Amino acid sequence: MMHFFEYGFMVRAILAGTLLGLVAPTLGTLVVARRSSLIADTLAHAALAGVGVGVILGFSPTWGAVIVAIMAAVGIEMLMSQTRFNTDAIMALFLSGGLALAIALITLQGTPINFENYLFGSLITVTNAEVWLLFASGAAVIAFIGVFWWPLVSFSFSEELTATRGLNVRFLKWTIAILTGLMVSQSLKIVGGLLIGALMVIPVLTAIPLCKSFRSTLRVSILFALISVWSGLLISYFYNIPSGSAIVLANVVVFIFVYFVSRLSNQ
Amino acid sequence: MPPKTLIQAEHVSVIRDEDAILDDVSFNIRAEEYVGIVGPNGGGKTTLLLALLGLLKPTKGRVLIHGHAPNSPKALERIGYVPQTFLGRQFTFPITVEEVVATGMIRRKFWGFLTKKDWGKVAEILEEVGMRRYQKRSFHELSGGERQRVIIARALVSEPEILFLDEPLSAVDQPSQAEFYKLLTRLNKERGLTIMLVSHDLEMVAREASRVLCLNQKLHLNCTTSKLKGDENWADVFGDRTKPIHHHSH
């Protein structure tokens, strides 16, 4: 059973998956609390366009994804603060625009990169450098959230009340968006661009009926994310299905189980 | 020695799309006053409050809190703010009562974690507003009136000198309203907290506040509530059919 640890790609996948299991629901807690869950999916689609940009310009698709996802995060926040467009309309613009651009660029380039790896995740193709990059970004996210925990809780609770305490609400907003772009773009190989949003959001949704406090919701959602990532990776390994699909399905199964158990126990 | 002036509004005008929302409004508020800001819908009450909180820059004139610009650190540490009741319905994510109150410390605790002493302070403030027994409860389990008490505790935990309230009980039942106003009066009398309460409830302001500002673009009236009876300016501000009702305690 434990022989999968003999494979370097599996060790890298478990390391990267564990990091994602810690970081994705941490950011997810903030975006779900602020009712902007769609931002993860939107930035993931922009990151896919970044993969195309990387391929066309001849540099690493991962770096292309990071740069374009961060640019999209900045663009979304600028449009939200400077226009009267609805948030969901802005998200739709970047989401479909990102995917359309990605497909166009990949088709134009014509070289055989397997775009499906970025759409649905592919364990075998994760490199050591990508694990290190993910580790550095994850550390940045956890440090930011640890240091600014109370301003972030306050900001999630009420932007208006946070602003009246003199805090720079725009700084918090932009930083969350940029860190989400950073994490999402580096999750493409593990979970896939079409599925990463689920890893940020579903563990938090699973935790909500069980928790009373902000802090406990964060802790419980991390626990559910780790359970889903580890079981999803094993399913992916043994049944040879894309890792992203297996991880998200594991998340959905945990959600359904917890939801019905919590409903029954409340009756 | 007379109480010091805490709030100064000097010829404040706010103009949007060539319409004056506030027109040359000036007043001084001394420490420990309990001020009701009344006026019709669209009369500029909330705009004035935003200017006093430093969230809106007047087109003309200026606001000073304790001699400082309202968005300066020295002014911000003196003010607490309680918004309208709808707040609780906007936020449905799990959060406990004590976490809500702790978010009031963010100016002092911008970095890092709260200490045991900080949590002691949170418990003490919850005791003061009569919500200590709900400390570990979910904020969403509370009624509208209870939530507003928690939001007051959140404002008080930063030890402000002035509490601004914007129609805080617009969707709260009558008995809870009475309890809430009792709490405000106690905070005003016992803590010496200056209160600036925006309301459309003339009767309540006449009964609870010590001073009233009547606002309808211009400041039509600025006087103590004891001088209100029969004042002709009520008609200017609210229309002929509106009169304040006075309740006298026996």
Coordinates of C-alpha atoms in Angstrom, one line a residue, chain B residues 34 169 174 177-182 185 189 201-212 225-226 228 244-249:
Chain B
Y34 CA -26.1 63.4 24.1
L169 CA -32.7 50.5 15.9
Q174 CA -40.1 48.1 20.8
Q177 CA -35.5 49.6 21.8
A178 CA -36.3 50.8 25.3
E179 CA -33.5 48.7 26.7
F180 CA -31.1 50.0 24.1
Y181 CA -31.9 53.6 24.9
K182 CA -31.5 52.9 28.6
T185 CA -28.3 57.0 28.7
K189 CA -24.2 59.5 32.4
D201 CA -37.7 59.3 15.7
L202 CA -38.4 62.8 17.0
E203 CA -40.2 61.6 20.1
M204 CA -37.3 59.4 21.2
V205 CA -34.8 62.2 20.6
A206 CA -36.9 64.7 22.5
R207 CA -37.1 62.2 25.4
E208 CA -33.5 60.8 25.5
A209 CA -31.1 63.4 24.1
S210 CA -29.8 66.5 25.8
R211 CA -29.4 68.4 22.5
V212 CA -31.0 68.2 19.1
T225 CA -34.1 69.4 24.0
S226 CA -35.7 71.2 26.9
L228 CA -37.9 72.3 21.9
P244 CA -42.4 66.7 18.5
I245 CA -44.2 64.8 21.3
H246 CA -42.9 65.4 24.8
H247 CA -43.1 62.8 27.5
H248 CA -42.7 63.9 31.1
S249 CA -41.7 61.5 33.7

